[in-house]
Amino acid sequence: DYPVYLLMDLSRSMRVGGKLARAQQLAAALGYIALKDQNRLGVYPFSKTLDVERAWVPRAGWKQTLALFAHLSALAVEAETDFNHALRQFAHLRLNRGLVLLFSDMFCEQGYEEGLIALRSAGFAVVVLHVVAEADLAPSVPNEVWLTSAERGPGRRRLSGPESVRGYLRALARYTTQLQEFCHRHEIGYLHLPTTMPLERVILDVLRGRVLT
């Protein structure tokens, strides 16, 4: 009986490119396995804050599977992320320590470091399941386009020419590398999950421990 907690990022950016749908599919599959193995499972959505009112409080047994699927499918995007605040809230809950599976695109302007450290300091094992869309990895834009933040909404920035796209891709690669290195330093599992990766392969990678630590 090892507690497993699914933390679901419901920030606005998760609606881009099917990221939330993929996170829900993966959470459902891994949650089913946890319940089947008689582990206690809880689901905690978050955006600006931890949404305790919509949490699926920890329970065990494969008979909870349909209720889990229904709960996950009802989750919808909410607002921009305050990643650190939400994870600190979770770390302070009176829960038995166990495994946290964090489903997120990791687009968090205030940073992620304090929140992840709070989880580790509270005694949780943590795996970051970094969900990325094809549009994140290979944006296709005309010569000139105005960008709007998927997190904040209003407010636009001009992007002009292929060099701007190449600059974005370089910045994304640096950010991903820094995130991986941070997770490694703090003994946090990390898995990079493009939405185009077959779901079966993702599940096998998680179950076989093929995560970066």
PDB file of C-alpha atoms in Angstrom:
ATOM      1  CA  ASP A   1       0.000   0.000   0.000  1.00  0.00           C
ATOM      2  CA  TYR A   2       2.151   2.841  -1.339  1.00  0.00           C
ATOM      3  CA  PRO A   3       0.329   6.146  -1.838  1.00  0.00           C
ATOM      4  CA  VAL A   4       0.404   7.589  -5.357  1.00  0.00           C
ATOM      5  CA  TYR A   5      -0.684  11.150  -6.063  1.00  0.00           C
ATOM      6  CA  LEU A   6      -1.472  12.492  -9.544  1.00  0.00           C
ATOM      7  CA  LEU A   7      -0.920  16.265  -9.725  1.00  0.00           C
ATOM      8  CA  MET A   8      -2.663  17.655 -12.814  1.00  0.00           C
ATOM      9  CA  ASP A   9      -1.679  21.030 -14.290  1.00  0.00           C
ATOM     10  CA  LEU A  10      -4.862  22.791 -15.470  1.00  0.00           C
ATOM     11  CA  SER A  11      -3.260  26.040 -16.592  1.00  0.00           C
ATOM     12  CA  ARG A  12      -4.398  27.626 -19.857  1.00  0.00           C
ATOM     13  CA  SER A  13      -1.312  26.526 -21.779  1.00  0.00           C
ATOM     14  CA  MET A  14      -2.296  22.872 -21.251  1.00  0.00           C
ATOM     15  CA  ARG A  15      -5.154  23.250 -23.751  1.00  0.00           C
ATOM     16  CA  VAL A  16      -2.652  23.869 -26.577  1.00  0.00           C
ATOM     17  CA  GLY A  17      -1.924  20.919 -28.837  1.00  0.00           C
ATOM     18  CA  GLY A  18      -3.839  18.315 -26.850  1.00  0.00           C
ATOM     19  CA  LYS A  19      -1.536  18.417 -23.822  1.00  0.00           C
ATOM     20  CA  LEU A  20      -4.285  18.125 -21.217  1.00  0.00           C
ATOM     21  CA  ALA A  21      -5.950  15.271 -23.112  1.00  0.00           C
ATOM     22  CA  ARG A  22      -2.658  13.359 -23.246  1.00  0.00           C
ATOM     23  CA  ALA A  23      -2.023  14.027 -19.535  1.00  0.00           C
ATOM     24  CA  GLN A  24      -5.522  12.725 -18.728  1.00  0.00           C
ATOM     25  CA  GLN A  25      -4.957   9.558 -20.787  1.00  0.00           C
ATOM     26  CA  LEU A  26      -1.639   8.848 -19.139  1.00  0.00           C
ATOM     27  CA  ALA A  27      -2.947   9.643 -15.662  1.00  0.00           C
ATOM     28  CA  ALA A  28      -5.873   7.276 -16.231  1.00  0.00           C
ATOM     29  CA  ALA A  29      -3.572   4.437 -17.319  1.00  0.00           C
ATOM     30  CA  LEU A  30      -1.066   4.861 -14.491  1.00  0.00           C
ATOM     31  CA  GLY A  31      -3.848   5.444 -11.979  1.00  0.00           C
ATOM     32  CA  TYR A  32      -5.528   2.204 -13.013  1.00  0.00           C
ATOM     33  CA  ILE A  33      -2.261   0.311 -12.491  1.00  0.00           C
ATOM     34  CA  ALA A  34      -1.829   1.877  -9.039  1.00  0.00           C
ATOM     35  CA  LEU A  35      -5.374   0.933  -8.009  1.00  0.00           C
ATOM     36  CA  LYS A  36      -5.033  -2.599  -9.410  1.00  0.00           C
ATOM     37  CA  ASP A  37      -1.891  -3.055  -7.309  1.00  0.00           C
ATOM     38  CA  GLN A  38      -3.836  -1.998  -4.185  1.00  0.00           C
ATOM     39  CA  ASN A  39      -2.027   1.321  -3.810  1.00  0.00           C
ATOM     40  CA  ARG A  40      -3.933   4.298  -2.486  1.00  0.00           C
ATOM     41  CA  LEU A  41      -4.426   6.871  -5.253  1.00  0.00           C
ATOM     42  CA  GLY A  42      -5.318  10.558  -5.117  1.00  0.00           C
ATOM     43  CA  VAL A  43      -5.798  13.195  -7.834  1.00  0.00           C
ATOM     44  CA  TYR A  44      -5.035  16.864  -7.160  1.00  0.00           C
ATOM     45  CA  PRO A  45      -5.584  19.468  -9.927  1.00  0.00           C
ATOM     46  CA  PHE A  46      -3.908  22.857  -9.776  1.00  0.00           C
ATOM     47  CA  SER A  47      -3.399  26.129 -11.641  1.00  0.00           C
ATOM     48  CA  LYS A  48      -2.953  29.327  -9.623  1.00  0.00           C
ATOM     49  CA  THR A  49      -3.635  27.316  -6.484  1.00  0.00           C
ATOM     50  CA  LEU A  50      -4.150  23.706  -5.514  1.00  0.00           C
ATOM     51  CA  ASP A  51      -7.820  22.941  -6.208  1.00  0.00           C
ATOM     52  CA  VAL A  52      -8.560  20.947  -3.074  1.00  0.00           C
ATOM     53  CA  GLU A  53     -12.326  21.147  -3.660  1.00  0.00           C
ATOM     54  CA  ARG A  54     -11.947  19.196  -6.918  1.00  0.00           C
ATOM     55  CA  ALA A  55      -9.418  16.726  -5.555  1.00  0.00           C
ATOM     56  CA  TRP A  56     -10.078  12.991  -5.705  1.00  0.00           C
ATOM     57  CA  VAL A  57      -9.135  12.061  -2.169  1.00  0.00           C
ATOM     58  CA  PRO A  58      -6.883   9.012  -1.812  1.00  0.00           C
ATOM     59  CA  ARG A  59      -8.602   5.640  -2.069  1.00  0.00           C
ATOM     60  CA  ALA A  60      -7.641   2.089  -3.047  1.00  0.00           C
ATOM     61  CA  GLY A  61      -9.036  -0.847  -5.001  1.00  0.00           C
ATOM     62  CA  TRP A  62      -9.612  -1.578  -8.682  1.00  0.00           C
ATOM     63  CA  LYS A  63     -13.367  -0.982  -8.205  1.00  0.00           C
ATOM     64  CA  GLN A  64     -12.516   2.746  -8.043  1.00  0.00           C
ATOM     65  CA  THR A  65     -11.326   2.688 -11.658  1.00  0.00           C
ATOM     66  CA  LEU A  66     -14.481   3.993 -13.331  1.00  0.00           C
ATOM     67  CA  ALA A  67     -14.791   6.781 -10.771  1.00  0.00           C
ATOM     68  CA  LEU A  68     -11.156   7.708 -11.453  1.00  0.00           C
ATOM     69  CA  PHE A  69     -11.743   7.842 -15.222  1.00  0.00           C
ATOM     70  CA  ALA A  70     -14.844   9.994 -14.767  1.00  0.00           C
ATOM     71  CA  HIS A  71     -13.018  12.375 -12.454  1.00  0.00           C
ATOM     72  CA  LEU A  72     -10.058  12.809 -14.785  1.00  0.00           C
ATOM     73  CA  SER A  73     -12.229  13.326 -17.871  1.00  0.00           C
ATOM     74  CA  ALA A  74     -14.157  16.114 -16.119  1.00  0.00           C
ATOM     75  CA  LEU A  75     -11.018  18.193 -15.520  1.00  0.00           C
ATOM     76  CA  ALA A  76     -10.759  21.345 -17.657  1.00  0.00           C
ATOM     77  CA  VAL A  77      -8.254  24.162 -17.974  1.00  0.00           C
ATOM     78  CA  GLU A  78      -8.680  27.077 -15.599  1.00  0.00           C
ATOM     79  CA  ALA A  79      -6.185  29.939 -15.287  1.00  0.00           C
ATOM     80  CA  GLU A  80      -2.507  30.748 -15.456  1.00  0.00           C
ATOM     81  CA  THR A  81      -0.117  28.812 -13.227  1.00  0.00           C
ATOM     82  CA  ASP A  82       1.428  29.724  -9.919  1.00  0.00           C
ATOM     83  CA  PHE A  83       3.409  26.518  -9.896  1.00  0.00           C
ATOM     84  CA  ASN A  84       5.441  27.113  -6.746  1.00  0.00           C
ATOM     85  CA  HIS A  85       2.457  28.211  -4.668  1.00  0.00           C
ATOM     86  CA  ALA A  86       0.311  25.247  -5.717  1.00  0.00           C
ATOM     87  CA  LEU A  87       3.013  22.669  -5.020  1.00  0.00           C
ATOM     88  CA  ARG A  88       3.822  24.222  -1.643  1.00  0.00           C
ATOM     89  CA  GLN A  89       0.124  23.901  -0.778  1.00  0.00           C
ATOM     90  CA  PHE A  90       0.198  20.218  -1.667  1.00  0.00           C
ATOM     91  CA  ALA A  91       3.387  19.666   0.335  1.00  0.00           C
ATOM     92  CA  HIS A  92       1.639  21.026   3.427  1.00  0.00           C
ATOM     93  CA  LEU A  93      -1.384  18.702   3.191  1.00  0.00           C
ATOM     94  CA  ARG A  94      -1.662  16.049   5.877  1.00  0.00           C
ATOM     95  CA  LEU A  95      -1.062  13.081   3.586  1.00  0.00           C
ATOM     96  CA  ASN A  96       0.959   9.907   3.905  1.00  0.00           C
ATOM     97  CA  ARG A  97       4.215  10.313   2.019  1.00  0.00           C
ATOM     98  CA  GLY A  98       4.431   8.485  -1.276  1.00  0.00           C
ATOM     99  CA  LEU A  99       4.971   9.019  -5.000  1.00  0.00           C
ATOM    100  CA  VAL A 100       3.918  12.243  -6.754  1.00  0.00           C
ATOM    101  CA  LEU A 101       3.422  12.005 -10.516  1.00  0.00           C
ATOM    102  CA  LEU A 102       3.343  15.577 -11.816  1.00  0.00           C
ATOM    103  CA  PHE A 103       1.666  16.072 -15.214  1.00  0.00           C
ATOM    104  CA  SER A 104       2.539  19.495 -16.646  1.00  0.00           C
ATOM    105  CA  ASP A 105       3.923  21.345 -19.666  1.00  0.00           C
ATOM    106  CA  MET A 106       6.151  23.181 -17.161  1.00  0.00           C
ATOM    107  CA  PHE A 107       5.300  26.609 -18.611  1.00  0.00           C
ATOM    108  CA  CYS A 108       5.551  28.480 -15.327  1.00  0.00           C
ATOM    109  CA  GLU A 109       6.828  32.046 -15.497  1.00  0.00           C
ATOM    110  CA  GLN A 110       7.369  32.310 -11.729  1.00  0.00           C
ATOM    111  CA  GLY A 111       9.614  29.236 -11.849  1.00  0.00           C
ATOM    112  CA  TYR A 112       9.256  25.675 -10.648  1.00  0.00           C
ATOM    113  CA  GLU A 113      12.227  25.244  -8.341  1.00  0.00           C
ATOM    114  CA  GLU A 114      10.649  26.203  -5.006  1.00  0.00           C
ATOM    115  CA  GLY A 115       7.603  24.023  -5.580  1.00  0.00           C
ATOM    116  CA  LEU A 116       9.562  20.918  -6.512  1.00  0.00           C
ATOM    117  CA  ILE A 117      11.963  21.407  -3.616  1.00  0.00           C
ATOM    118  CA  ALA A 118       8.980  21.756  -1.272  1.00  0.00           C
ATOM    119  CA  LEU A 119       7.706  18.341  -2.388  1.00  0.00           C
ATOM    120  CA  ARG A 120      11.097  16.696  -1.883  1.00  0.00           C
ATOM    121  CA  SER A 121      11.636  18.405   1.480  1.00  0.00           C
ATOM    122  CA  ALA A 122       8.237  17.128   2.629  1.00  0.00           C
ATOM    123  CA  GLY A 123       9.361  13.567   1.939  1.00  0.00           C
ATOM    124  CA  PHE A 124       7.648  12.798  -1.370  1.00  0.00           C
ATOM    125  CA  ALA A 125       9.257  10.924  -4.227  1.00  0.00           C
ATOM    126  CA  VAL A 126       8.584  12.949  -7.372  1.00  0.00           C
ATOM    127  CA  VAL A 127       8.467  12.256 -11.101  1.00  0.00           C
ATOM    128  CA  VAL A 128       7.920  15.137 -13.541  1.00  0.00           C
ATOM    129  CA  LEU A 129       5.986  14.028 -16.622  1.00  0.00           C
ATOM    130  CA  HIS A 130       6.794  16.911 -18.963  1.00  0.00           C
ATOM    131  CA  VAL A 131       4.015  16.983 -21.582  1.00  0.00           C
ATOM    132  CA  VAL A 132       4.904  18.922 -24.728  1.00  0.00           C
ATOM    133  CA  ALA A 133       2.849  19.487 -27.871  1.00  0.00           C
ATOM    134  CA  GLU A 134       4.052  19.305 -31.456  1.00  0.00           C
ATOM    135  CA  ALA A 135       3.290  23.030 -31.703  1.00  0.00           C
ATOM    136  CA  ASP A 136       5.700  23.638 -28.810  1.00  0.00           C
ATOM    137  CA  LEU A 137       8.521  21.659 -30.418  1.00  0.00           C
ATOM    138  CA  ALA A 138       8.098  22.629 -34.065  1.00  0.00           C
ATOM    139  CA  PRO A 139       6.017  25.794 -34.442  1.00  0.00           C
ATOM    140  CA  SER A 140       4.853  26.530 -37.965  1.00  0.00           C
ATOM    141  CA  VAL A 141       4.334  30.258 -38.425  1.00  0.00           C
ATOM    142  CA  PRO A 142       4.279  32.674 -41.364  1.00  0.00           C
ATOM    143  CA  ASN A 143       6.965  35.325 -41.821  1.00  0.00           C
ATOM    144  CA  GLU A 144       5.296  37.585 -39.264  1.00  0.00           C
ATOM    145  CA  VAL A 145       2.903  36.770 -36.435  1.00  0.00           C
ATOM    146  CA  TRP A 146       1.702  38.277 -33.168  1.00  0.00           C
ATOM    147  CA  LEU A 147       2.016  36.029 -30.146  1.00  0.00           C
ATOM    148  CA  THR A 148      -0.427  35.905 -27.226  1.00  0.00           C
ATOM    149  CA  SER A 149       0.509  34.154 -23.985  1.00  0.00           C
ATOM    150  CA  ALA A 150      -1.512  30.985 -23.468  1.00  0.00           C
ATOM    151  CA  GLU A 151      -1.133  31.592 -19.726  1.00  0.00           C
ATOM    152  CA  ARG A 152      -1.858  35.303 -19.315  1.00  0.00           C
ATOM    153  CA  GLY A 153      -4.114  35.961 -22.296  1.00  0.00           C
ATOM    154  CA  PRO A 154      -4.107  39.715 -23.180  1.00  0.00           C
ATOM    155  CA  GLY A 155      -0.829  41.265 -24.246  1.00  0.00           C
ATOM    156  CA  ARG A 156       0.930  40.448 -27.499  1.00  0.00           C
ATOM    157  CA  ARG A 157       4.500  40.273 -28.813  1.00  0.00           C
ATOM    158  CA  ARG A 158       5.591  40.454 -32.432  1.00  0.00           C
ATOM    159  CA  LEU A 159       7.513  37.517 -33.899  1.00  0.00           C
ATOM    160  CA  SER A 160       9.078  38.149 -37.276  1.00  0.00           C
ATOM    161  CA  GLY A 161      11.100  35.879 -39.548  1.00  0.00           C
ATOM    162  CA  PRO A 162      12.611  32.389 -39.279  1.00  0.00           C
ATOM    163  CA  GLU A 163      15.442  33.630 -37.031  1.00  0.00           C
ATOM    164  CA  SER A 164      12.890  34.457 -34.336  1.00  0.00           C
ATOM    165  CA  VAL A 165      11.579  30.896 -34.511  1.00  0.00           C
ATOM    166  CA  ARG A 166      15.126  29.519 -34.281  1.00  0.00           C
ATOM    167  CA  GLY A 167      15.722  31.764 -31.265  1.00  0.00           C
ATOM    168  CA  TYR A 168      12.581  30.403 -29.614  1.00  0.00           C
ATOM    169  CA  LEU A 169      13.695  26.807 -30.239  1.00  0.00           C
ATOM    170  CA  ARG A 170      17.145  27.499 -28.767  1.00  0.00           C
ATOM    171  CA  ALA A 171      15.538  29.038 -25.679  1.00  0.00           C
ATOM    172  CA  LEU A 172      13.182  26.055 -25.345  1.00  0.00           C
ATOM    173  CA  ALA A 173      16.098  23.620 -25.589  1.00  0.00           C
ATOM    174  CA  ARG A 174      18.013  25.540 -22.884  1.00  0.00           C
ATOM    175  CA  TYR A 175      14.965  25.593 -20.633  1.00  0.00           C
ATOM    176  CA  THR A 176      14.380  21.850 -21.037  1.00  0.00           C
ATOM    177  CA  THR A 177      18.032  21.062 -20.331  1.00  0.00           C
ATOM    178  CA  GLN A 178      18.011  23.246 -17.215  1.00  0.00           C
ATOM    179  CA  LEU A 179      14.837  21.520 -16.004  1.00  0.00           C
ATOM    180  CA  GLN A 180      16.373  18.082 -16.542  1.00  0.00           C
ATOM    181  CA  GLU A 181      19.556  19.096 -14.711  1.00  0.00           C
ATOM    182  CA  PHE A 182      17.570  20.553 -11.813  1.00  0.00           C
ATOM    183  CA  CYS A 183      15.579  17.334 -11.473  1.00  0.00           C
ATOM    184  CA  HIS A 184      18.779  15.278 -11.539  1.00  0.00           C
ATOM    185  CA  ARG A 185      20.385  17.388  -8.786  1.00  0.00           C
ATOM    186  CA  HIS A 186      17.363  16.972  -6.526  1.00  0.00           C
ATOM    187  CA  GLU A 187      16.733  13.270  -7.207  1.00  0.00           C
ATOM    188  CA  ILE A 188      13.499  13.975  -9.074  1.00  0.00           C
ATOM    189  CA  GLY A 189      12.490  11.679 -11.910  1.00  0.00           C
ATOM    190  CA  TYR A 190      11.963  13.338 -15.279  1.00  0.00           C
ATOM    191  CA  LEU A 191      10.345  12.132 -18.494  1.00  0.00           C
ATOM    192  CA  HIS A 192       9.990  14.245 -21.651  1.00  0.00           C
ATOM    193  CA  LEU A 193       6.640  13.380 -23.249  1.00  0.00           C
ATOM    194  CA  PRO A 194       5.778  14.742 -26.693  1.00  0.00           C
ATOM    195  CA  THR A 195       2.062  14.269 -27.363  1.00  0.00           C
ATOM    196  CA  THR A 196       3.041  12.370 -30.517  1.00  0.00           C
ATOM    197  CA  MET A 197       4.790   9.631 -28.511  1.00  0.00           C
ATOM    198  CA  PRO A 198       2.666   6.446 -28.466  1.00  0.00           C
ATOM    199  CA  LEU A 199       0.860   6.098 -25.160  1.00  0.00           C
ATOM    200  CA  GLU A 200       1.939   2.472 -24.767  1.00  0.00           C
ATOM    201  CA  ARG A 201       5.596   3.437 -24.997  1.00  0.00           C
ATOM    202  CA  VAL A 202       5.180   6.169 -22.393  1.00  0.00           C
ATOM    203  CA  ILE A 203       3.528   3.782 -19.945  1.00  0.00           C
ATOM    204  CA  LEU A 204       6.261   1.178 -20.434  1.00  0.00           C
ATOM    205  CA  ASP A 205       8.976   3.798 -19.927  1.00  0.00           C
ATOM    206  CA  VAL A 206       7.394   4.851 -16.620  1.00  0.00           C
ATOM    207  CA  LEU A 207       6.819   1.294 -15.410  1.00  0.00           C
ATOM    208  CA  ARG A 208      10.344   0.193 -16.334  1.00  0.00           C
ATOM    209  CA  GLY A 209      11.851   3.170 -14.570  1.00  0.00           C
ATOM    210  CA  ARG A 210      13.172   4.778 -17.742  1.00  0.00           C
ATOM    211  CA  VAL A 211      13.107   8.246 -16.268  1.00  0.00           C
ATOM    212  CA  LEU A 212      16.032  10.591 -15.846  1.00  0.00           C
ATOM    213  CA  THR A 213      17.139  10.981 -12.225  1.00  0.00           C
TER     214      THR A 213
END
